PDB file of C-alpha atoms and ligand atoms in Angstrom:
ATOM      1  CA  UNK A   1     -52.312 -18.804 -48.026  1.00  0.00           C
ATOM      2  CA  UNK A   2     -52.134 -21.632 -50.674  1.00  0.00           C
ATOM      3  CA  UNK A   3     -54.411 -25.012 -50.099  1.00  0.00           C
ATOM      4  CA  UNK A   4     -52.388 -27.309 -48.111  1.00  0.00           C
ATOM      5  CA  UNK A   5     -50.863 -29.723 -50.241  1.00  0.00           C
ATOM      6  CA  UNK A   6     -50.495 -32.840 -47.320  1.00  0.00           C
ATOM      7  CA  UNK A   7     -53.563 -33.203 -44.932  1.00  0.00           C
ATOM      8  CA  UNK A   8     -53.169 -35.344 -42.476  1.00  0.00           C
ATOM      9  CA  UNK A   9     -56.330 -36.387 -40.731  1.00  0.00           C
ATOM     10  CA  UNK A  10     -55.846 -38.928 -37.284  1.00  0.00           C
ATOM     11  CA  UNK A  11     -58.562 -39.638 -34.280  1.00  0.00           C
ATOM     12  CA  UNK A  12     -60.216 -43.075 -32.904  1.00  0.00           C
ATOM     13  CA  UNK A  13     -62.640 -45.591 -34.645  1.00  0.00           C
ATOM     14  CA  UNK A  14     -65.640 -43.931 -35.773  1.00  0.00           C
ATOM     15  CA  UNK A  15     -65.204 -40.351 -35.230  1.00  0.00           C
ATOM     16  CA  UNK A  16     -66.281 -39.406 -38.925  1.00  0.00           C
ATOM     17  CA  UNK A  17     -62.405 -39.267 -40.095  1.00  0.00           C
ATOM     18  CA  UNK A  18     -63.449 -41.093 -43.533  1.00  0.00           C
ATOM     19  CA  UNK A  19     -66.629 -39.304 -44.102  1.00  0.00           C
ATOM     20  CA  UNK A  20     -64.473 -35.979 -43.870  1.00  0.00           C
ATOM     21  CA  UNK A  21     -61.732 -37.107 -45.568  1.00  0.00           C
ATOM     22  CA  UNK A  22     -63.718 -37.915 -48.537  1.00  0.00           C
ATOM     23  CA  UNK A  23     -66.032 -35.091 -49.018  1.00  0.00           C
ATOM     24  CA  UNK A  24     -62.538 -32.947 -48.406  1.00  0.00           C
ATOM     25  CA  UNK A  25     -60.609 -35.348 -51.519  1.00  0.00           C
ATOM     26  CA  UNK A  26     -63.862 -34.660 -53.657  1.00  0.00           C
ATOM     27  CA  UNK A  27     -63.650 -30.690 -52.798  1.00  0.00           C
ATOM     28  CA  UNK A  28     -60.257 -30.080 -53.490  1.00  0.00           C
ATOM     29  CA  UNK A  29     -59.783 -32.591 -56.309  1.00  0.00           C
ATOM     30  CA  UNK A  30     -56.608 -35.027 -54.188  1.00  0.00           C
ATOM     31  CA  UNK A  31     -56.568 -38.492 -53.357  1.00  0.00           C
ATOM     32  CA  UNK A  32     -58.346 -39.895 -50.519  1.00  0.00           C
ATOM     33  CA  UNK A  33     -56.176 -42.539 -48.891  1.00  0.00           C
ATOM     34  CA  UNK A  34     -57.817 -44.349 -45.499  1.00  0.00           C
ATOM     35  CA  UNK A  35     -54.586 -46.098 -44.371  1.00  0.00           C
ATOM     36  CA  UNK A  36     -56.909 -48.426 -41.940  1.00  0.00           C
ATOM     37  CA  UNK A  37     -57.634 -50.398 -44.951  1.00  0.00           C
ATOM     38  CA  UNK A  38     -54.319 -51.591 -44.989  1.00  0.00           C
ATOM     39  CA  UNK A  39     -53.890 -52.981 -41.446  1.00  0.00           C
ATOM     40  CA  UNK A  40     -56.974 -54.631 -42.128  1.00  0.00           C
ATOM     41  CA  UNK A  41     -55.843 -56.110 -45.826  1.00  0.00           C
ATOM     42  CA  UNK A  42     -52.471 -57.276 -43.577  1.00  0.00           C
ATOM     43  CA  UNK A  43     -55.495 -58.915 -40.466  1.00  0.00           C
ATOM     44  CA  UNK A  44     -57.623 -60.473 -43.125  1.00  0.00           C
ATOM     45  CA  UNK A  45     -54.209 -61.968 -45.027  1.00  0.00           C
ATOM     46  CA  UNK A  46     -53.642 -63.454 -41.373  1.00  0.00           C
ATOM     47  CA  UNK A  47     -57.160 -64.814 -40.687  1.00  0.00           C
ATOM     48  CA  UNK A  48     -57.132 -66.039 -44.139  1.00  0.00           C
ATOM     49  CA  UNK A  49     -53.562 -68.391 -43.939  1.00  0.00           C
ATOM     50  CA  UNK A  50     -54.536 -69.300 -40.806  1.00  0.00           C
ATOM     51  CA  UNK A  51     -51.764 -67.533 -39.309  1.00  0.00           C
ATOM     52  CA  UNK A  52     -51.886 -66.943 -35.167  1.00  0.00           C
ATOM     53  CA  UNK A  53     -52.628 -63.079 -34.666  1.00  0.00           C
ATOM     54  CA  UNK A  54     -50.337 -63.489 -31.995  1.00  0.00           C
ATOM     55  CA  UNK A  55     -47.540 -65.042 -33.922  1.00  0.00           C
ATOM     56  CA  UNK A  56     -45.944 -61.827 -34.212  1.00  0.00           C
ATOM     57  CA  UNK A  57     -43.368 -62.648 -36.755  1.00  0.00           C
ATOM     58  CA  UNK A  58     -45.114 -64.481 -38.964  1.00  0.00           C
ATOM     59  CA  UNK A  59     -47.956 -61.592 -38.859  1.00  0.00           C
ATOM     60  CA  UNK A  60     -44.732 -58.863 -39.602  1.00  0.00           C
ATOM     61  CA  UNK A  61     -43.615 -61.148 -42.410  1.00  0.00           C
ATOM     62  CA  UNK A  62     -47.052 -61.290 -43.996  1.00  0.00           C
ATOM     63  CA  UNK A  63     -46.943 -57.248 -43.985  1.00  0.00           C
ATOM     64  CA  UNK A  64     -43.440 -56.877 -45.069  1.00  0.00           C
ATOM     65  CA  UNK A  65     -44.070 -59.325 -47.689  1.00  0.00           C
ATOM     66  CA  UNK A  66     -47.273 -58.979 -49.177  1.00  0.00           C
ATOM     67  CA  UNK A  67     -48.418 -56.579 -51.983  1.00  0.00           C
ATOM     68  CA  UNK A  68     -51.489 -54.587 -50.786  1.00  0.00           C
ATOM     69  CA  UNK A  69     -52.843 -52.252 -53.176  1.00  0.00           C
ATOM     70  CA  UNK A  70     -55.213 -48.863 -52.618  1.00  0.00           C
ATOM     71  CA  UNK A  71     -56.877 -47.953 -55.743  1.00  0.00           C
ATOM     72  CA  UNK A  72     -59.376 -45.626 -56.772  1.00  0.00           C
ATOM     73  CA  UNK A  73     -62.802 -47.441 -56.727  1.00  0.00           C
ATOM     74  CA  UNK A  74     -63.357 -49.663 -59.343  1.00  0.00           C
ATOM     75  CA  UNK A  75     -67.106 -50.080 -58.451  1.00  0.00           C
ATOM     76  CA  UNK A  76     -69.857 -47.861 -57.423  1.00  0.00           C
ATOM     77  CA  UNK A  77     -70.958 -49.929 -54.349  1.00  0.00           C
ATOM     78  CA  UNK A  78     -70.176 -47.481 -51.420  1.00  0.00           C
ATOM     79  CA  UNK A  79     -66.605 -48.184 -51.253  1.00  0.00           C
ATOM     80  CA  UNK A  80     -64.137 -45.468 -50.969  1.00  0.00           C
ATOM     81  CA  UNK A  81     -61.319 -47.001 -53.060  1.00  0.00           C
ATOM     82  CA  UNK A  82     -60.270 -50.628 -53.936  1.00  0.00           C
ATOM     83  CA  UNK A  83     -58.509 -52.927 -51.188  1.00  0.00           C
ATOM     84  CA  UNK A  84     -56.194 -55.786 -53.306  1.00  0.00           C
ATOM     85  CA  UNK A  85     -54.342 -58.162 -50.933  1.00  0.00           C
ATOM     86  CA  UNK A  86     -51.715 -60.193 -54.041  1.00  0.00           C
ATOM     87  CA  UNK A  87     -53.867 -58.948 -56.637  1.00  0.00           C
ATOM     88  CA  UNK A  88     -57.587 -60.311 -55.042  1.00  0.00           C
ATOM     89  CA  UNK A  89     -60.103 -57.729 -54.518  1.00  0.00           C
ATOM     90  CA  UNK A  90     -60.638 -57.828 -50.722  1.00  0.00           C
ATOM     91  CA  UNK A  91     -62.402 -54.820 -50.250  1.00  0.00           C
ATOM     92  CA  UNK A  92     -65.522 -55.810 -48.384  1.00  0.00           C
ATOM     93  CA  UNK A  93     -63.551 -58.763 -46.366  1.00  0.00           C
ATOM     94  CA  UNK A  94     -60.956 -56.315 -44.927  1.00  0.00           C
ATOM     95  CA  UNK A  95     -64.997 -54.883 -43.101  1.00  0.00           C
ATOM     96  CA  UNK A  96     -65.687 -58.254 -41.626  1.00  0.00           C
ATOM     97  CA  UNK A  97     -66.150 -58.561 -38.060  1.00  0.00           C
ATOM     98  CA  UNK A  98     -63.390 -61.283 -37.566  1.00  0.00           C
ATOM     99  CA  UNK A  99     -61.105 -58.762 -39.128  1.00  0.00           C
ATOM    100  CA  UNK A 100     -62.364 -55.753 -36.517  1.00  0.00           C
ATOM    101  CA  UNK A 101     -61.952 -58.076 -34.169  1.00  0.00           C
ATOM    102  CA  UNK A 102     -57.887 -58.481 -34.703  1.00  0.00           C
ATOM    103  CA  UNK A 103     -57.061 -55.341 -36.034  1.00  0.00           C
ATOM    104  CA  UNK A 104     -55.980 -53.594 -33.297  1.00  0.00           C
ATOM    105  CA  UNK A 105     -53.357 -56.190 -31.964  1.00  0.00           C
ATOM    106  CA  UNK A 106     -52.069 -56.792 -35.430  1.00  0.00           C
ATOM    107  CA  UNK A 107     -51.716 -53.117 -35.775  1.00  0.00           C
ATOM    108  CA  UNK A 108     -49.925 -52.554 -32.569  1.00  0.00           C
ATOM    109  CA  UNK A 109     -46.551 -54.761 -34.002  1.00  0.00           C
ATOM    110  CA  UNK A 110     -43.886 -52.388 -34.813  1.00  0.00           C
ATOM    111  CA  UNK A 111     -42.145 -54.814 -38.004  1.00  0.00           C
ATOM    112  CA  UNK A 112     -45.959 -54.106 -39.147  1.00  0.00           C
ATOM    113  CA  UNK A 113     -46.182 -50.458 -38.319  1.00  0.00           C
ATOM    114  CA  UNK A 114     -42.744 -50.209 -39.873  1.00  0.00           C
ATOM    115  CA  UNK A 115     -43.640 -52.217 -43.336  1.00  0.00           C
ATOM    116  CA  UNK A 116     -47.388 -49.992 -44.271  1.00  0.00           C
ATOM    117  CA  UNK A 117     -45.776 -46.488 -42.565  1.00  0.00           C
ATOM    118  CA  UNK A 118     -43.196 -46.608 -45.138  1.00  0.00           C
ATOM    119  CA  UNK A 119     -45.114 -47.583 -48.227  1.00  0.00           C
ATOM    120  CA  UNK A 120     -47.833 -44.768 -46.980  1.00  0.00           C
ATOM    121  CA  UNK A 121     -45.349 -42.135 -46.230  1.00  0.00           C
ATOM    122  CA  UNK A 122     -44.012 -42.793 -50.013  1.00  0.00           C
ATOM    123  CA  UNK A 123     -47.256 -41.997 -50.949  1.00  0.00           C
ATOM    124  CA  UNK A 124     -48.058 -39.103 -48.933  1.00  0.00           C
ATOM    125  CA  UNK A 125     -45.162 -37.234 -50.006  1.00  0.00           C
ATOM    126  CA  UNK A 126     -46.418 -36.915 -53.670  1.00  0.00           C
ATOM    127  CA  UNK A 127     -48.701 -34.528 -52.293  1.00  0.00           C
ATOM    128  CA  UNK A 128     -52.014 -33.493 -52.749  1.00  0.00           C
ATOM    129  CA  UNK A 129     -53.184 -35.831 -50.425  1.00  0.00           C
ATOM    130  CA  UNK A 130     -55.885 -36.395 -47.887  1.00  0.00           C
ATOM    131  CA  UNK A 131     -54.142 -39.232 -45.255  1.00  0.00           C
ATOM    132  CA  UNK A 132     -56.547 -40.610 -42.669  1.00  0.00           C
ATOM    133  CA  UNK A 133     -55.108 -42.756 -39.540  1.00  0.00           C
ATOM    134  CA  UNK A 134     -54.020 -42.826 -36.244  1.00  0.00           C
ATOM    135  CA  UNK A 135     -50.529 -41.522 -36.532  1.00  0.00           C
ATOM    136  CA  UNK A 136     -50.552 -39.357 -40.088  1.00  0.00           C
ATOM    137  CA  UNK A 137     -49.769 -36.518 -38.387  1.00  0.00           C
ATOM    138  CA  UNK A 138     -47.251 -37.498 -35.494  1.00  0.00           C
ATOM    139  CA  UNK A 139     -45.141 -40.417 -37.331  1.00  0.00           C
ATOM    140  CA  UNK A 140     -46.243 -40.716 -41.242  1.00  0.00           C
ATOM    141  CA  UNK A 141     -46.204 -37.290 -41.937  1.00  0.00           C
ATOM    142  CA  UNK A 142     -45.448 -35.240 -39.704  1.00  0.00           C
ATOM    143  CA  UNK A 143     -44.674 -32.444 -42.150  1.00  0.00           C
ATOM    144  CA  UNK A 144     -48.059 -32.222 -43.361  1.00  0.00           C
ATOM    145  CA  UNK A 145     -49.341 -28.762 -43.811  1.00  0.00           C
ATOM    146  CA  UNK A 146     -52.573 -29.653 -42.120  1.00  0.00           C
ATOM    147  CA  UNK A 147     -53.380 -31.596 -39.439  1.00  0.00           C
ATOM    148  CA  UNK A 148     -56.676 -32.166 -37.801  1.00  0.00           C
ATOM    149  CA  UNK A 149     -57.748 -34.573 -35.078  1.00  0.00           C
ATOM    150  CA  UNK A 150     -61.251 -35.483 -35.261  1.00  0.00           C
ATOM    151  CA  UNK A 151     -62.415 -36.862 -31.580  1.00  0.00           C
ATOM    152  CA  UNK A 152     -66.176 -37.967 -30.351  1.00  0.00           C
ATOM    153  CA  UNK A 153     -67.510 -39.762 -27.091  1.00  0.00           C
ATOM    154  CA  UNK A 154     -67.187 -43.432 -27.615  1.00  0.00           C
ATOM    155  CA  UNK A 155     -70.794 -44.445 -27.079  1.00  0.00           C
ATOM    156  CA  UNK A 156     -71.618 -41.404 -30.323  1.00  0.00           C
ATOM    157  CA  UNK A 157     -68.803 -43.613 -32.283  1.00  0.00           C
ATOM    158  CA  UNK A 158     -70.762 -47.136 -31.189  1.00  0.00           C
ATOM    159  CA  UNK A 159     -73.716 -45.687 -32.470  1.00  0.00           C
ATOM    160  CA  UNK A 160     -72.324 -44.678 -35.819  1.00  0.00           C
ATOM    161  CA  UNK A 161     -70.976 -48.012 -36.136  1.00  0.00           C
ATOM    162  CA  UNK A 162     -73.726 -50.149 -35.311  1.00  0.00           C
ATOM    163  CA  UNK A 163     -76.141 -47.995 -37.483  1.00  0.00           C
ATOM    164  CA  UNK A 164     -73.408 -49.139 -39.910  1.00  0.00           C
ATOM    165  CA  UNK A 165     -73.851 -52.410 -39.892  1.00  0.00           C
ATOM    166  CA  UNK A 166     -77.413 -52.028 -39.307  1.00  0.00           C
ATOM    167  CA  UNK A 167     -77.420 -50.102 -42.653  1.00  0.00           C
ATOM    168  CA  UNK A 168     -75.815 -52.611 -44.517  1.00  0.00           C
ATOM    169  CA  UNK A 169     -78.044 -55.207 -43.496  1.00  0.00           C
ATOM    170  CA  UNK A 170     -75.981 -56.856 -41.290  1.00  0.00           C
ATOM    171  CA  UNK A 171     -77.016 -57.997 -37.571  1.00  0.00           C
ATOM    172  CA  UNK A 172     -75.614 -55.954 -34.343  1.00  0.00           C
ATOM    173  CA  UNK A 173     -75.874 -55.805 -30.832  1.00  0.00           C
ATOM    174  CA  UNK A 174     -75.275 -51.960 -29.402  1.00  0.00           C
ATOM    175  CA  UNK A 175     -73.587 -52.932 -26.495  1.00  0.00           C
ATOM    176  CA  UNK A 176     -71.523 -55.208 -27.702  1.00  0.00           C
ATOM    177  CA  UNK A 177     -70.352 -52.604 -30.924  1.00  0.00           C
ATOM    178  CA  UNK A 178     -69.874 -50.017 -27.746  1.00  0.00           C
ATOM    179  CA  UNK A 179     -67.454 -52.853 -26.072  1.00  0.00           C
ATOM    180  CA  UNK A 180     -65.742 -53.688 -29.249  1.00  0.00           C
ATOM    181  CA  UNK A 181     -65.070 -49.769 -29.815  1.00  0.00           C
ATOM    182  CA  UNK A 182     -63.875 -49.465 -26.445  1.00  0.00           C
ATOM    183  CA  UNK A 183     -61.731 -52.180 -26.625  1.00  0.00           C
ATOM    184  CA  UNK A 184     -60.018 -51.182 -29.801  1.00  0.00           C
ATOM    185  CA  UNK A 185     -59.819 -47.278 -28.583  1.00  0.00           C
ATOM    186  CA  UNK A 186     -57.661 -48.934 -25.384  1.00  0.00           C
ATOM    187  CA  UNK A 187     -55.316 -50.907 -27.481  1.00  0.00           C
ATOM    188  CA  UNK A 188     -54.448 -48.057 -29.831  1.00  0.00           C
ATOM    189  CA  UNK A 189     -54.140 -45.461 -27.754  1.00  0.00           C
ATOM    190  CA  UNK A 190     -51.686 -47.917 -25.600  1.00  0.00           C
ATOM    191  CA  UNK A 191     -49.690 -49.380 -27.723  1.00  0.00           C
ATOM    192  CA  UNK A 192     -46.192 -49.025 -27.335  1.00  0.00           C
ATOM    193  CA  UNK A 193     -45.633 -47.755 -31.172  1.00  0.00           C
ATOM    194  CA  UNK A 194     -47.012 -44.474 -32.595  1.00  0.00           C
ATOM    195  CA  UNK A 195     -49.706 -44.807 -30.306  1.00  0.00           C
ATOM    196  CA  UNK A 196     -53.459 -42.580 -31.296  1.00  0.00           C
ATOM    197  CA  UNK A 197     -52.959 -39.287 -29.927  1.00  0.00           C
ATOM    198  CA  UNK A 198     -53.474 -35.841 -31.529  1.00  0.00           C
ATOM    199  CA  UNK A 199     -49.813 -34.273 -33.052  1.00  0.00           C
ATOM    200  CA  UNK A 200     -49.247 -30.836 -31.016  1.00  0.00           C
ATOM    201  CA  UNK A 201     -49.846 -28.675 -34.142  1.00  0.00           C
ATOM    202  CA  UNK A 202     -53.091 -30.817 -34.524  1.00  0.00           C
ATOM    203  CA  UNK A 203     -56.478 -28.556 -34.958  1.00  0.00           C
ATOM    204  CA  UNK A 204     -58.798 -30.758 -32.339  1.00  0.00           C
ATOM    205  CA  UNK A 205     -62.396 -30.804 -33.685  1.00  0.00           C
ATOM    206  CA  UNK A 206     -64.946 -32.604 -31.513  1.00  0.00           C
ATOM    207  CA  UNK A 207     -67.878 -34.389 -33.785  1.00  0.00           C
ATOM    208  CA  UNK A 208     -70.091 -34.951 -30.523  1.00  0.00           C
ATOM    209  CA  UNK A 209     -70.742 -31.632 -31.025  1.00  0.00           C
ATOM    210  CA  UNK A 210     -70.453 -30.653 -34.598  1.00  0.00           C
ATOM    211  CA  UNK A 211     -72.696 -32.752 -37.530  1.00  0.00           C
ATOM    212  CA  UNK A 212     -70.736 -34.017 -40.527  1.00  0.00           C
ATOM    213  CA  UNK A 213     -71.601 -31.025 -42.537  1.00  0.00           C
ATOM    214  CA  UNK A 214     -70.288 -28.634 -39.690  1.00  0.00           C
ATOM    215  CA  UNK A 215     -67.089 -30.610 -39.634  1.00  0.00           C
ATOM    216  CA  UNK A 216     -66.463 -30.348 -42.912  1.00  0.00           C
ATOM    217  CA  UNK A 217     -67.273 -26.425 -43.426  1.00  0.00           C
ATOM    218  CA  UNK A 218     -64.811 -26.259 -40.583  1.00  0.00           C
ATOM    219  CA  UNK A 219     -61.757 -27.887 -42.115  1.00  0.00           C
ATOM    220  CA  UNK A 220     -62.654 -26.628 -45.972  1.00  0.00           C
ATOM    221  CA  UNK A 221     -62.252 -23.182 -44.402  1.00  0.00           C
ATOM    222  CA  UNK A 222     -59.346 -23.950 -42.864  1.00  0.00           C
ATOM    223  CA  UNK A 223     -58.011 -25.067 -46.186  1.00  0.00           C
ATOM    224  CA  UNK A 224     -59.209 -22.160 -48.741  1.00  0.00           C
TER     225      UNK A 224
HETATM  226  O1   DC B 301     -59.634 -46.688 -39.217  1.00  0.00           O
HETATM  227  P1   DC B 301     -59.884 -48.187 -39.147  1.00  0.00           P
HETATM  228  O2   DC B 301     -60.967 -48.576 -38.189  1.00  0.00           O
HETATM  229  O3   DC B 301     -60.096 -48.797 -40.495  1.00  0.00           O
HETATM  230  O4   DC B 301     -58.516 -48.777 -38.586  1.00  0.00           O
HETATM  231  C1   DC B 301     -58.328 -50.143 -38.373  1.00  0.00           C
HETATM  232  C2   DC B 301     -57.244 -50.373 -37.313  1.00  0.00           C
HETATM  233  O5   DC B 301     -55.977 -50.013 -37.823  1.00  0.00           O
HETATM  234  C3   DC B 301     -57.428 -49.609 -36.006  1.00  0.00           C
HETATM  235  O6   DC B 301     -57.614 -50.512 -34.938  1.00  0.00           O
HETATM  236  C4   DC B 301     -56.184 -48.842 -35.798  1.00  0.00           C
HETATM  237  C5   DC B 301     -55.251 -49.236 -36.893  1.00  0.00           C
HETATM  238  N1   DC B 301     -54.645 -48.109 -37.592  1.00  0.00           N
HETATM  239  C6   DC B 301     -53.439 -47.681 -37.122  1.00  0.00           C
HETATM  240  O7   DC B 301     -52.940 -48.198 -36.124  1.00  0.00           O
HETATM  241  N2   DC B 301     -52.774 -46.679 -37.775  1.00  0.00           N
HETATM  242  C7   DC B 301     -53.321 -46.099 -38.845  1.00  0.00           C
HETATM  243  N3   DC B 301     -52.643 -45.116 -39.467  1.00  0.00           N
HETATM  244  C8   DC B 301     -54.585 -46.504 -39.318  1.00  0.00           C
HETATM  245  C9   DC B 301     -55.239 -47.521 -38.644  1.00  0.00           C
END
């Protein structure tokens, strides 16, 4: 069987989708493209102009009309690739907390959903291509060749993300990470377009139970 050539990789916040997805790029030499990054680019664009996040038209303007660009990293400071919102490196704002914060609604308009699906489906479709979302595999591309789901237990993914911050020297309160999480897992897997759930032909990995090494021996064997 040949290496997929389109691998679509969807779950919620935190489940270890970006961790995977990179150590999989780095394996099998394709790009690693987190499409998160580019809700957030359009949420801190928003914040930034001052806009209402629940102006929805002038928030679906902003996305059909800016340029937001995903490069390969341009700096060896733990990013994963380079976030440019009209040609600014924005790479660390688009991981603000005012920007997790407003994500999810921003996320859930469909003129936005619309604007970035496009632009990453364009992408996709050039192949050799690790995708990471919430709806890769059911909307974006739903021919990809592989398609895994990565799930955990929110309170493991409030963890992860508060030892994140933590890690990066920032300041965190667990419970309030575990109510942001669970407040951000409700409004995607609600919303009324493409909303987070696992594509039928999806292979549904649990990381609760697996570490991020097991994951990945999982999925690279599913691959070669
Ligand atoms: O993966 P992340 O935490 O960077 O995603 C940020 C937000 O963007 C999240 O609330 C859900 C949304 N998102 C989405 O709706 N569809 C995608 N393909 C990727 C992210």
């Amino acid at each position: 069987m040949p290496i997929p050539n389109i691998i679509a990789i969807d779950g919620p916040a935190a489940s270890g989708k970006s961790t995977l997805g990179r150590r999989l790029a780095d394996s099998l030499g394709y790009l690693f493209f987190d499409t998160g990054v580019m809700y957030r680019a359009v949420t801190w664009g928003a914040l930034q102009r001052g806009l209402e996040i629940i102006d929805e038209a002038a928030v679906t303007n902003l996305a059909e009309t800016a340029q937001i660009d995903v490069r390969p990293p341009s700096k060896d400071d733990g990013r994963a690739c380079d976030v440019l919102l009209d040609g600014v490196d924005i790479t660390w704002e688009t991981r603000r907390l005012d920007v997790e914060a407003n994500v999810s609604p921003v996320s859930a308009y469909q003129g936005v959903r619309q604007a970035l699906a496009s632009q990453q489906r364009r992408i996709g479709l050039r192949g050799r291509v690790i995708m990471v979302g919430r709806d890769i595999g059911t909307v974006v591309l739903p021919e990809a060749d592989l398609k895994i789901y990565l799930d955990a237990s929110v309170e493991e993914r409030a963890r992860r993300r508060y030892e994140e911050i933590l890690q990066r020297g920032g300041q965190a309160d667990y419970e309030q990470v575990l109510a942001g999480v669970r407040k951000r897992d409700e409004i995607d897997s609600t919303r009324a377009f493409s909303p987070l759930r696992a594509a039928e032909d999806a292979v549904i990995l649990d990381s609760d139970k697996l570490n991020a090494n097991e994951v990945f021996t999982k999925v690279e064997a599913l691959c070669r």
